[in-house]
XYZ file of N, CA and C in Angstrom:
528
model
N 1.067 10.653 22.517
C -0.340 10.730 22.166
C -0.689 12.176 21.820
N -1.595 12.296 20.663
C -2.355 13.789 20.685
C -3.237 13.682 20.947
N -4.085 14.877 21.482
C -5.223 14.742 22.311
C -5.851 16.061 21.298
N -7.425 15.422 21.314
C -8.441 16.472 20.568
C -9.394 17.123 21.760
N -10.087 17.468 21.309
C -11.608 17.817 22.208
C -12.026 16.675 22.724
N -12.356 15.851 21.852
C -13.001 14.609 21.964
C -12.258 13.026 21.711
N -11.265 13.041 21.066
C -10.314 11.875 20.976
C -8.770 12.357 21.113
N -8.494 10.481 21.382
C -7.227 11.177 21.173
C -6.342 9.871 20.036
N -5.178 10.573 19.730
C -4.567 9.683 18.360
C -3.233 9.183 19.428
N -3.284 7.562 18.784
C -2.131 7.101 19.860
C -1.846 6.080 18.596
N -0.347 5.689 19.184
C -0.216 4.730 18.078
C -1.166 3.570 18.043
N -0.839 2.699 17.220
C -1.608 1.246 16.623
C -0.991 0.308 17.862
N -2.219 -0.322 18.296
C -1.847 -1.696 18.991
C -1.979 -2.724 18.313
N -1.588 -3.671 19.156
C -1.723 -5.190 17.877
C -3.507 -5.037 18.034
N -3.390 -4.867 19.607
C -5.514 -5.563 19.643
C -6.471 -4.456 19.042
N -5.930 -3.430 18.305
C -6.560 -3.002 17.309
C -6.989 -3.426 16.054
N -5.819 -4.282 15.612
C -5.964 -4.806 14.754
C -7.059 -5.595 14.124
N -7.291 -6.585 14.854
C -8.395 -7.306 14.490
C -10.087 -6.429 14.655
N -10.151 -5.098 15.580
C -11.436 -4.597 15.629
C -11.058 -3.665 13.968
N -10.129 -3.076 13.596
C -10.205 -2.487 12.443
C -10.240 -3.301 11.544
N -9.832 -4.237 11.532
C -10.066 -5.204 10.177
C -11.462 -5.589 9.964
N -12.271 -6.105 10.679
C -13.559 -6.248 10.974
C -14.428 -5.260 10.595
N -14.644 -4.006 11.388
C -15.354 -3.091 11.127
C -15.089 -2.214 9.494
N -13.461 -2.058 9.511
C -13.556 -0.904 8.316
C -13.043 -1.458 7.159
N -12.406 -2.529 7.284
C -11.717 -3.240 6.107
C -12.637 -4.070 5.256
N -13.255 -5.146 6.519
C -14.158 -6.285 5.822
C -15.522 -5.735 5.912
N -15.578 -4.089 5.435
C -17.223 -3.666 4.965
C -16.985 -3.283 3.702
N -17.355 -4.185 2.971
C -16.457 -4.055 1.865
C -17.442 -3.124 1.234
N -18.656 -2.303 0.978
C -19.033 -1.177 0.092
C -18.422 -0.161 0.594
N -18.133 0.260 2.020
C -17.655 1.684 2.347
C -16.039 1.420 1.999
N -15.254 0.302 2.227
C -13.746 0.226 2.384
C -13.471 1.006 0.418
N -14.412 -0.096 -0.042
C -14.169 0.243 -1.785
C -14.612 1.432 -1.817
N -15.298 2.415 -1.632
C -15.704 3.833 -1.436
C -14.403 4.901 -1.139
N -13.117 4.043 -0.140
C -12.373 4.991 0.820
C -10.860 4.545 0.264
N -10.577 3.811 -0.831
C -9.497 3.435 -1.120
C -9.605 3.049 -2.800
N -8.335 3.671 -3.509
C -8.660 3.458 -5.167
C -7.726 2.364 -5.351
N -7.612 1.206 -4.629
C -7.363 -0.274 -4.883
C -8.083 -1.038 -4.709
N -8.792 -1.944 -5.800
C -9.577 -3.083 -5.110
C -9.622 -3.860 -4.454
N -11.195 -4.413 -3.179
C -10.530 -4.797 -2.238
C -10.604 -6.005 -2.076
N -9.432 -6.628 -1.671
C -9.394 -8.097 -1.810
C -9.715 -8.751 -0.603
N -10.047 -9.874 -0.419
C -10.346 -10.172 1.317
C -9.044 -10.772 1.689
N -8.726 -11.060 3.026
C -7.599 -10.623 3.761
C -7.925 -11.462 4.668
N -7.178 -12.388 5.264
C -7.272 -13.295 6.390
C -6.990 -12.505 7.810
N -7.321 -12.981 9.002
C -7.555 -12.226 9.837
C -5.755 -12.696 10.803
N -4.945 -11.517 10.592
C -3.463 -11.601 11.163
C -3.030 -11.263 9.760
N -3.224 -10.690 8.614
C -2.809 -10.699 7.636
C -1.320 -9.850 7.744
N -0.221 -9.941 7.348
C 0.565 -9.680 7.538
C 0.691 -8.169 6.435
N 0.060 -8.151 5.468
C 0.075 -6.577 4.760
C -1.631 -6.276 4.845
N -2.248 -6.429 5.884
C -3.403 -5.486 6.350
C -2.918 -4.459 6.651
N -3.679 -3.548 5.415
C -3.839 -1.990 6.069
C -3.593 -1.569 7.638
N -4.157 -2.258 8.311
C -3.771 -1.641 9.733
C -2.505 -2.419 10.648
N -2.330 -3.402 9.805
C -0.829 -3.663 10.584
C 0.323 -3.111 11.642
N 0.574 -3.076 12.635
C 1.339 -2.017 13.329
C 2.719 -1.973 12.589
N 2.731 -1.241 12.112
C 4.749 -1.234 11.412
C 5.270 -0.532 11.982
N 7.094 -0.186 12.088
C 7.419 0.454 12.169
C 7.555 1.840 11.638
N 7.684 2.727 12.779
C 7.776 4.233 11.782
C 8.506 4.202 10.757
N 7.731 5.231 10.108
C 8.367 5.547 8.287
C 8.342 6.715 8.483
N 9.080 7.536 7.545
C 9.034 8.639 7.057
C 8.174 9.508 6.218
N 7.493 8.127 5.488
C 6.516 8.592 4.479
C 5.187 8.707 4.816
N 4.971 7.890 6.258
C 3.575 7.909 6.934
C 3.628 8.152 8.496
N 2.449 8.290 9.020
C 1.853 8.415 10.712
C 0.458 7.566 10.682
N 0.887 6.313 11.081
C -0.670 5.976 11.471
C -1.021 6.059 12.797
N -2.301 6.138 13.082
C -2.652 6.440 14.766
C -3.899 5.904 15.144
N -4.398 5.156 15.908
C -5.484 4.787 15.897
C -6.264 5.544 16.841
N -7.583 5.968 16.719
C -8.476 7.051 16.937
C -8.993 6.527 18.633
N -9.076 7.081 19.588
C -9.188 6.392 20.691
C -10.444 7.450 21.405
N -11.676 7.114 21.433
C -12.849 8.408 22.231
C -12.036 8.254 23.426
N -11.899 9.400 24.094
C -11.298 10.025 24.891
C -12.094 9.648 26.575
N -13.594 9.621 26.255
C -14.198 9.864 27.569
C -14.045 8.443 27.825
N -14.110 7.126 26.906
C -14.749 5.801 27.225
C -13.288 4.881 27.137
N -12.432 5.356 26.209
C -11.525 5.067 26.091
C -11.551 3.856 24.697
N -12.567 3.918 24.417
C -13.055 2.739 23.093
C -12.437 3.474 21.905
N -12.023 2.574 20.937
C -11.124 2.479 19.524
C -12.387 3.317 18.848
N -11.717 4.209 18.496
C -13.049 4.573 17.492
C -13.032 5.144 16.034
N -11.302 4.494 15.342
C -11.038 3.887 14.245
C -9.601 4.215 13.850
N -9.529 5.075 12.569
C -7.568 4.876 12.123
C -7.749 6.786 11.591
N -6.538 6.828 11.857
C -6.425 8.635 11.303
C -4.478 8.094 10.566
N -4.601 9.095 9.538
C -2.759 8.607 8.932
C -2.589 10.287 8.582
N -1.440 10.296 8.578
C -0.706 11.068 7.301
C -0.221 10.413 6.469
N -0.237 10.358 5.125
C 0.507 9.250 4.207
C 0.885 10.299 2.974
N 1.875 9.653 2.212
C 2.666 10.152 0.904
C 3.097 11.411 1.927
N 4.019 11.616 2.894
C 4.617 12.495 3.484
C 5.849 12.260 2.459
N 5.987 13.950 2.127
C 7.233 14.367 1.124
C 7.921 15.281 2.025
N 8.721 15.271 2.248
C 9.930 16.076 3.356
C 10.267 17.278 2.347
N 10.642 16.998 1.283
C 11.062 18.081 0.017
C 10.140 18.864 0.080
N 9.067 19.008 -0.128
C 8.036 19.744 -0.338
C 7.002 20.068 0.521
N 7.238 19.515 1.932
C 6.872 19.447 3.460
C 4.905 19.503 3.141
N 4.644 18.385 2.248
C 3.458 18.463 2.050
C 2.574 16.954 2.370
N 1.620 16.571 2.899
C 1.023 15.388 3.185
C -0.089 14.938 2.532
N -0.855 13.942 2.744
C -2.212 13.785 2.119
C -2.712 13.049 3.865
N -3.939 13.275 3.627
C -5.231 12.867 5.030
C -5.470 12.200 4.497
N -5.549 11.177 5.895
C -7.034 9.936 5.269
C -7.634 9.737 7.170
N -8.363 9.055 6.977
C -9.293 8.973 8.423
C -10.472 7.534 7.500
N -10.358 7.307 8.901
C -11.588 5.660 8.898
C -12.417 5.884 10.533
N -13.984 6.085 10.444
C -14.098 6.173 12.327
C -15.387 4.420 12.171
N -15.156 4.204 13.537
C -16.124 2.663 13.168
C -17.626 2.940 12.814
N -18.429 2.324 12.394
C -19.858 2.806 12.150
C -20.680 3.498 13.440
N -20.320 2.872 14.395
C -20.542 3.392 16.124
C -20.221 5.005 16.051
N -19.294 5.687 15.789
C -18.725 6.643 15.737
C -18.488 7.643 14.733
N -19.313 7.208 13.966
C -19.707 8.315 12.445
C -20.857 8.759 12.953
N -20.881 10.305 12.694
C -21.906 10.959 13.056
C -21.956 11.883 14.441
N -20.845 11.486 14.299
C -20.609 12.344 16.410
C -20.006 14.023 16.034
N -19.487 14.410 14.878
C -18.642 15.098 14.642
C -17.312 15.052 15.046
N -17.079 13.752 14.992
C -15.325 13.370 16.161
C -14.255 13.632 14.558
N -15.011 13.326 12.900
C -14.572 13.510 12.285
C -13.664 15.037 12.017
N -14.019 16.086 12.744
C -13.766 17.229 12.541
C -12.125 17.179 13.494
N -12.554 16.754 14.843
C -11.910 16.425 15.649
C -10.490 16.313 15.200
N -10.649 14.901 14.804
C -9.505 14.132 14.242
C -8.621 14.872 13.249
N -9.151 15.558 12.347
C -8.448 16.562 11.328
C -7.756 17.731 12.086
N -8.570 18.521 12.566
C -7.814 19.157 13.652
C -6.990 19.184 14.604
N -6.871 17.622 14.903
C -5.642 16.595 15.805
C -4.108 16.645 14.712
N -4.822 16.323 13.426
C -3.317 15.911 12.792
C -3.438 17.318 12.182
N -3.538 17.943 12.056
C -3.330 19.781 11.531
C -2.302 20.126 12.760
N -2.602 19.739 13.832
C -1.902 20.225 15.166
C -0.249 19.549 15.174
N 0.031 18.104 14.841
C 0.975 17.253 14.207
C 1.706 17.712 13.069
N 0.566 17.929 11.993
C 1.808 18.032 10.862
C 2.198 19.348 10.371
N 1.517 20.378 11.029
C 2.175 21.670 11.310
C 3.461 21.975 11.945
N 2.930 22.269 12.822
C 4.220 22.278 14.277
C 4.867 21.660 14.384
N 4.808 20.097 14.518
C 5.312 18.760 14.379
C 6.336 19.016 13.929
N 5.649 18.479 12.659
C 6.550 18.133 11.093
C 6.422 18.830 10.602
N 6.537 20.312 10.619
C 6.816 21.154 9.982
C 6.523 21.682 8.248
N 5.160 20.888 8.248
C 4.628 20.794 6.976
C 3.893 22.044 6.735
N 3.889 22.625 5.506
C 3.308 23.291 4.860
C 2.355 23.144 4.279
N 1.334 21.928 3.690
C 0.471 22.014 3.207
C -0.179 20.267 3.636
N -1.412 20.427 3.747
C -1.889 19.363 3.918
C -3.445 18.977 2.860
N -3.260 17.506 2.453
C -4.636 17.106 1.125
C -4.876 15.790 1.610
N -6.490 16.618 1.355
C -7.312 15.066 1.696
C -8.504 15.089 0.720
N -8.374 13.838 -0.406
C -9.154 13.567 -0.960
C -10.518 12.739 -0.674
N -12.060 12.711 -1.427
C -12.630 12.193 -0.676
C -13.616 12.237 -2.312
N -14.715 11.123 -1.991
C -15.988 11.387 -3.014
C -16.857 12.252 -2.585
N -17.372 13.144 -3.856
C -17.848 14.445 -3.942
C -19.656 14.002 -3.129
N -20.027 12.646 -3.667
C -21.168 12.868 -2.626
C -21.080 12.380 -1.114
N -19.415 12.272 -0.331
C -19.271 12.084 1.222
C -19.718 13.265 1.600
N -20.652 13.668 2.116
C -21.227 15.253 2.692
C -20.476 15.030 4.325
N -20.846 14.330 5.012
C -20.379 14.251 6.322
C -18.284 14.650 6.203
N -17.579 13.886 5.412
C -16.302 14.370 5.407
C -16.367 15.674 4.588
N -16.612 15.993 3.727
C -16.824 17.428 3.162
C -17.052 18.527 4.332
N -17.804 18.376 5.236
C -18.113 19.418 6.285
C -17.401 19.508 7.359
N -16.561 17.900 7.458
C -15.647 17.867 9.054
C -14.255 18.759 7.873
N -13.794 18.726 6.937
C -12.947 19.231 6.665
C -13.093 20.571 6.258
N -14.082 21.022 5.862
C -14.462 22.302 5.970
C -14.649 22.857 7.720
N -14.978 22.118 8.188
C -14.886 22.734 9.618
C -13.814 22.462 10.009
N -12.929 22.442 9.529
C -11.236 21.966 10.033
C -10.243 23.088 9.442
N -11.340 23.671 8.513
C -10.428 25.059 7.623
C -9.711 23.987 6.414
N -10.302 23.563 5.587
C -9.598 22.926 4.264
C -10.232 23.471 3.023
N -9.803 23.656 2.156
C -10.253 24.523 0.842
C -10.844 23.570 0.139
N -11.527 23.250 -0.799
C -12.159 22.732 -1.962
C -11.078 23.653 -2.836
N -10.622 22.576 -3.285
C -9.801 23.054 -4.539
C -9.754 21.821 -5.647
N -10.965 21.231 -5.619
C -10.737 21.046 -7.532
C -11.443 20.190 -7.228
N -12.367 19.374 -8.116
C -13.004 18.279 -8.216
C -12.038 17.248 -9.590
N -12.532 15.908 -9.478
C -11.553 15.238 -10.397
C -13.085 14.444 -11.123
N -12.829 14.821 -12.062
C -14.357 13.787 -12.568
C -14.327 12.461 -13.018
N -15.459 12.160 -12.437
C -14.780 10.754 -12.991
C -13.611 9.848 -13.074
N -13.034 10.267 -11.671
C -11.540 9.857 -11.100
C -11.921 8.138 -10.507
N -12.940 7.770 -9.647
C -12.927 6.849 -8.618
C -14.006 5.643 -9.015
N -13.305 4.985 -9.025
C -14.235 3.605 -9.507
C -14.573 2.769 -8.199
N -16.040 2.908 -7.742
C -16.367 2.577 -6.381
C -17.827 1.636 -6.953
N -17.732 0.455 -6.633
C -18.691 -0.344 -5.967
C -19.479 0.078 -7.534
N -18.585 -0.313 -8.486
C -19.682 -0.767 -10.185
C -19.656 0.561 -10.832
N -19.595 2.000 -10.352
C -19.453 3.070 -11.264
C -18.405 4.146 -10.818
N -17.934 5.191 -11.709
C -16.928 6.034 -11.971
C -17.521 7.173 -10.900
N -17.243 7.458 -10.165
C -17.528 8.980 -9.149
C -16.587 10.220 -9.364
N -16.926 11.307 -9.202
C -16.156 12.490 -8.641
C -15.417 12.591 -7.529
N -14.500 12.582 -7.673
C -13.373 13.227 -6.555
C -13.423 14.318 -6.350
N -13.274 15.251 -5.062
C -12.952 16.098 -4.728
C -12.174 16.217 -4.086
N -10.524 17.032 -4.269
C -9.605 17.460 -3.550
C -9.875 18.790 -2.638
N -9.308 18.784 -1.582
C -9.759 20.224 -0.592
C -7.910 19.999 0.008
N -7.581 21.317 0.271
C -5.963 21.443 0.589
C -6.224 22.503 1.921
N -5.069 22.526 2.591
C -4.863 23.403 3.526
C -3.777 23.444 4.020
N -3.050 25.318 3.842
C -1.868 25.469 4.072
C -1.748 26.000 5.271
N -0.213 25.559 5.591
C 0.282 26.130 7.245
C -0.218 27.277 7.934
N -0.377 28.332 6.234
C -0.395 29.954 7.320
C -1.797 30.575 7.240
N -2.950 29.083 6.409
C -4.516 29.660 6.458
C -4.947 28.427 8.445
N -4.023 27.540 8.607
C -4.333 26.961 9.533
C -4.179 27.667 10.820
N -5.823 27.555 11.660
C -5.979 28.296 13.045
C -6.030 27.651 14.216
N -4.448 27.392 14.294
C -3.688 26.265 15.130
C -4.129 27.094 16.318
């Protein structure tokens, strides 16, 4: 387990499963907001649901977000497209609607900065997001992540084309 201020990241249980499918999967305006595949509905045990417990990969870390004081699920944190060659990752994070707004988002980034640094020995870490998410814009800025580029007109969310914004952060600007 890693432990934050305020949460901690442990692997995926099965009885996660069904509270993440529910809350972050089957809301379907924010899920289509947080993923550039459209989203299809998904029976409940779905065997390629996003939150499925799999075995470790190489190419990913999923962890499910656990508040620390109550001990309640309080959503999914990954590393994904992990490249070993180029010791570089991409972020993603999901917290339940209960738990947006706490600043646990900052948290959580700062949990896997602590992982895929030291850890895994990564050098650079990217997490993309839409340019009007203000709440993730600020937990990753308060996490030490750069704004480095906007993508225009990259993300087709819920009927129109949005801005992307990429923000990066390398090993030796991170204040592990």
């Amino acid at each position: 387990m890693l432990q934050g201020t305020h949460l901690t990241l442990r692997a995926r249980h099965e009885a996660d499963v069904p509270v993440l499918q529910a809350e972050l999967y089957d809301d379907v305006a924010t899920r289509s907001r947080a993923d550039s595949r459209p989203w299809r509905p998904l029976p409940p045990g779905a065997a390629h649901s996003p939150y499925a417990v799999a075995e470790p990969s190489e190419e990913a870390a999923c962890f499910s977000v656990v508040e620390t004081a109550t001990g309640e699920l309080a959503g999914e944190a990954l590393l994904w497209g992990i490249d070993t060659h180029n010791r570089a990752a991409h972020v993603g994070l999901a917290l339940r609607p209960g738990h947006r707004g706490r600043g646990f988002a900052a948290d959580v980034l700062r949990v896997l900065c602590r992982y895929a640094f030291p850890v895994l020995g990564l050098r650079r870490l990217q997490l993309e997001t839409l340019a009007d998410n203000a709440p993730m814009l600020r937990a990753a800025a308060t996490a030490g992540f750069t704004v480095e580029g906007r993508l225009r007109r990259s993300a087709w969310a819920n009927g129109e084309f949005l801005d992307q914004v990429v923000l990066g952060l390398l090993a030796e600007e991170w204040r592990g």
